[in-house]
mmCIF file of C-alpha atoms in Angstrom:
data_model
loop_
_atom_site.group_PDB
_atom_site.id
_atom_site.type_symbol
_atom_site.label_atom_id
_atom_site.label_comp_id
_atom_site.label_asym_id
_atom_site.label_seq_id
_atom_site.Cartn_x
_atom_site.Cartn_y
_atom_site.Cartn_z
ATOM 1 C CA MET A 296 103.879 87.197 85.664
ATOM 2 C CA ARG A 297 107.441 86.487 87.222
ATOM 3 C CA GLY A 298 108.846 86.114 90.713
ATOM 4 C CA ARG A 299 105.547 85.284 92.674
ATOM 5 C CA GLY A 300 102.550 82.747 91.594
ATOM 6 C CA TRP A 301 99.595 84.403 89.825
ATOM 7 C CA GLU A 302 97.027 82.932 92.392
ATOM 8 C CA ASP A 303 98.882 85.058 95.053
ATOM 9 C CA ALA A 304 99.187 88.396 93.209
ATOM 10 C CA PHE A 305 95.732 88.766 92.273
ATOM 11 C CA ALA A 306 94.542 86.771 95.882
ATOM 12 C CA THR A 307 92.747 83.751 93.383
ATOM 13 C CA SER A 308 93.096 80.359 91.814
ATOM 14 C CA ASP A 309 90.362 81.493 89.486
ATOM 15 C CA LYS A 310 91.417 82.447 86.391
ATOM 16 C CA ALA A 311 88.658 84.569 85.072
ATOM 17 C CA GLU A 312 88.587 86.394 88.930
ATOM 18 C CA ALA A 313 92.010 87.178 88.037
ATOM 19 C CA GLU A 314 91.693 88.351 84.628
ATOM 20 C CA ARG A 315 88.972 90.659 86.085
ATOM 21 C CA ARG A 316 91.222 91.642 88.866
ATOM 22 C CA ALA A 317 93.925 92.439 86.632
ATOM 23 C CA ARG A 318 91.485 94.689 84.176
ATOM 24 C CA ALA A 319 90.354 96.368 87.376
ATOM 25 C CA LEU A 320 94.052 97.372 87.808
ATOM 26 C CA GLY A 321 94.638 98.189 84.163
ATOM 27 C CA MET A 322 96.909 95.052 83.282
ATOM 28 C CA ASP A 323 96.144 93.121 80.025
ATOM 29 C CA VAL A 324 96.740 88.902 80.920
ATOM 30 C CA GLU A 325 98.274 86.557 78.484
ATOM 31 C CA TRP A 326 98.152 83.045 79.826
ATOM 32 C CA LEU A 327 101.317 80.958 79.183
ATOM 33 C CA PRO A 328 101.033 77.296 78.001
ATOM 34 C CA ASP A 329 103.211 75.954 81.174
ATOM 35 C CA GLY A 330 99.955 77.726 83.478
ATOM 36 C CA GLY A 331 101.711 80.776 84.219
ATOM 37 C CA VAL A 332 100.539 84.366 83.275
ATOM 38 C CA ARG A 333 102.142 87.314 81.338
ATOM 39 C CA THR A 334 100.883 90.891 83.031
ATOM 40 C CA ILE A 335 101.580 93.281 80.860
ATOM 41 C CA LEU A 336 100.862 97.083 82.480
ATOM 42 C CA GLY A 337 102.050 100.307 81.299
ATOM 43 C CA PRO A 338 103.969 101.866 80.065
ATOM 44 C CA ARG A 339 104.365 103.948 83.352
ATOM 45 C CA LYS A 340 106.325 107.078 84.166
ATOM 46 C CA LEU A 341 108.899 106.631 86.859
ATOM 47 C CA THR A 342 107.167 109.819 88.936
ATOM 48 C CA ARG A 343 103.561 110.570 89.369
ATOM 49 C CA VAL A 344 102.128 114.238 90.796
ATOM 50 C CA PHE A 345 99.619 113.552 93.969
ATOM 51 C CA PRO A 346 96.915 115.857 95.035
ATOM 52 C CA GLY A 347 97.739 117.697 97.527
ATOM 53 C CA ARG A 348 101.212 117.698 97.123
ATOM 54 C CA LYS A 349 102.038 121.089 95.868
ATOM 55 C CA GLY A 350 102.502 119.621 92.091
ATOM 56 C CA ARG A 351 105.840 118.301 93.259
ATOM 57 C CA HIS A 352 106.797 115.005 91.190
ATOM 58 C CA MET A 353 107.606 111.871 93.346
ATOM 59 C CA TRP A 354 109.180 108.866 92.566
ATOM 60 C CA PHE A 355 106.650 106.111 92.209
ATOM 61 C CA ASN A 356 108.049 102.829 91.023
ATOM 62 C CA THR A 357 109.220 99.325 91.867
ATOM 63 C CA VAL A 358 112.135 98.660 89.303
ATOM 64 C CA VAL A 359 114.510 98.684 91.995
ATOM 65 C CA GLY A 360 112.777 96.167 93.936
ATOM 66 C CA MET A 361 111.872 93.965 91.170
ATOM 67 C CA HIS A 362 114.981 93.841 89.306
ATOM 68 C CA GLY A 363 117.080 90.532 89.341
ATOM 69 C CA LYS A 364 114.168 88.385 91.155
ATOM 70 C CA GLU A 365 114.355 85.304 89.147
ATOM 71 C CA LEU A 366 113.861 87.075 85.781
ATOM 72 C CA SER A 367 113.290 90.536 86.109
ATOM 73 C CA SER A 368 109.388 91.432 86.212
ATOM 74 C CA ALA A 369 109.764 95.124 84.612
ATOM 75 C CA THR A 370 111.183 95.565 81.037
ATOM 76 C CA LEU A 371 111.190 98.328 78.632
ATOM 77 C CA THR A 372 108.261 99.209 76.544
ATOM 78 C CA ASP A 373 110.011 96.929 73.713
ATOM 79 C CA GLY A 374 110.283 93.827 75.893
ATOM 80 C CA SER A 375 113.859 94.321 76.459
ATOM 81 C CA ASP A 376 115.198 94.206 80.026
ATOM 82 C CA ILE A 377 115.878 97.611 81.792
ATOM 83 C CA PRO A 378 119.703 97.809 81.719
ATOM 84 C CA ALA A 379 121.444 97.124 85.122
ATOM 85 C CA ASP A 380 123.462 99.991 85.353
ATOM 86 C CA PHE A 381 120.322 102.514 85.350
ATOM 87 C CA VAL A 382 118.743 100.348 87.974
ATOM 88 C CA ARG A 383 122.104 99.843 90.283
ATOM 89 C CA ARG A 384 122.209 104.012 89.878
ATOM 90 C CA CYS A 385 118.674 104.177 91.199
ATOM 91 C CA GLY A 386 119.361 101.993 94.310
ATOM 92 C CA GLU A 387 122.508 103.795 95.005
ATOM 93 C CA ILE A 388 119.979 107.131 94.820
ATOM 94 C CA ILE A 389 117.293 105.432 97.420
ATOM 95 C CA GLU A 390 120.116 104.399 99.636
ATOM 96 C CA GLU A 391 121.654 107.342 99.688
ATOM 97 C CA GLU A 392 118.452 109.607 100.684
ATOM 98 C CA SER A 393 117.502 106.627 103.289
ATOM 99 C CA ILE A 394 116.875 107.407 106.943
ATOM 100 C CA GLN A 395 118.075 104.545 109.152
ATOM 101 C CA PHE A 396 116.458 103.752 112.635
ATOM 102 C CA ARG A 397 116.736 101.413 115.118
ATOM 103 C CA TRP A 398 113.276 99.927 116.787
ATOM 104 C CA GLU A 399 112.946 100.190 120.223
ATOM 105 C CA LYS A 400 110.211 98.269 122.496
ATOM 106 C CA GLY A 401 106.792 99.845 122.403
ATOM 107 C CA GLY A 402 107.968 102.292 119.343
ATOM 108 C CA ILE A 403 105.276 103.148 116.605
ATOM 109 C CA LEU A 404 106.334 104.565 113.078
ATOM 110 C CA ILE A 405 103.862 106.565 111.056
ATOM 111 C CA LEU A 406 104.311 106.835 107.348
ATOM 112 C CA ASP A 407 102.917 108.976 104.391
ATOM 113 C CA ASN A 408 103.087 106.119 101.866
ATOM 114 C CA LEU A 409 102.362 109.216 99.139
ATOM 115 C CA ALA A 410 105.187 111.036 100.669
ATOM 116 C CA THR A 411 107.907 108.303 101.462
ATOM 117 C CA LEU A 412 109.303 105.147 99.945
ATOM 118 C CA HIS A 413 109.903 102.848 102.743
ATOM 119 C CA GLY A 414 111.287 99.354 102.841
ATOM 120 C CA ARG A 415 113.497 97.080 105.579
ATOM 121 C CA HIS A 416 116.848 95.771 104.998
ATOM 122 C CA PRO A 417 116.634 91.648 105.607
ATOM 123 C CA SER A 418 116.299 90.439 109.123
ATOM 124 C CA LEU A 419 116.454 87.327 110.395
ATOM 125 C CA PRO A 420 113.997 85.227 112.173
ATOM 126 C CA PRO A 421 111.804 85.442 114.549
ATOM 127 C CA ARG A 422 110.156 88.743 112.970
ATOM 128 C CA ARG A 423 106.882 89.805 114.335
ATOM 129 C CA VAL A 424 104.978 92.434 112.067
ATOM 130 C CA LEU A 425 101.803 94.766 113.069
ATOM 131 C CA VAL A 426 100.468 96.930 111.032
ATOM 132 C CA ALA A 427 97.464 98.977 110.468
ATOM 133 C CA THR A 428 96.602 101.395 107.832
ATOM 134 C CA CYS A 429 94.197 104.422 107.408
ATOM 135 C CA LYS A 430 93.173 106.613 104.593
#
């Protein structure tokens, strides 16, 4: 697993438990000689149709956020790198469709995770995050 350690990714330091959690997510796990792990998930479609969303296809992929972090975490089915120009164009489209807002004291934001791709631009410390999630 590139980017962050497997212990962090699977919230355990037990390899057997990490394998169980990976399988529950539909991943195959390959332990590497250096103690790292390669996880294989997919291939997956770039979009999904979610129940209750009128059959619309929605972007459901982290290729833009994961690309270029150390070594790319996401590859094509054959293991080759995703072309940088494709990832760049996806990032441009995301930026073009972005809505920016400025936080104000006491403000709250409610997002539907199935309707919006959300993220943030880099910020300077101190950063305080207060989050509540609901189903």
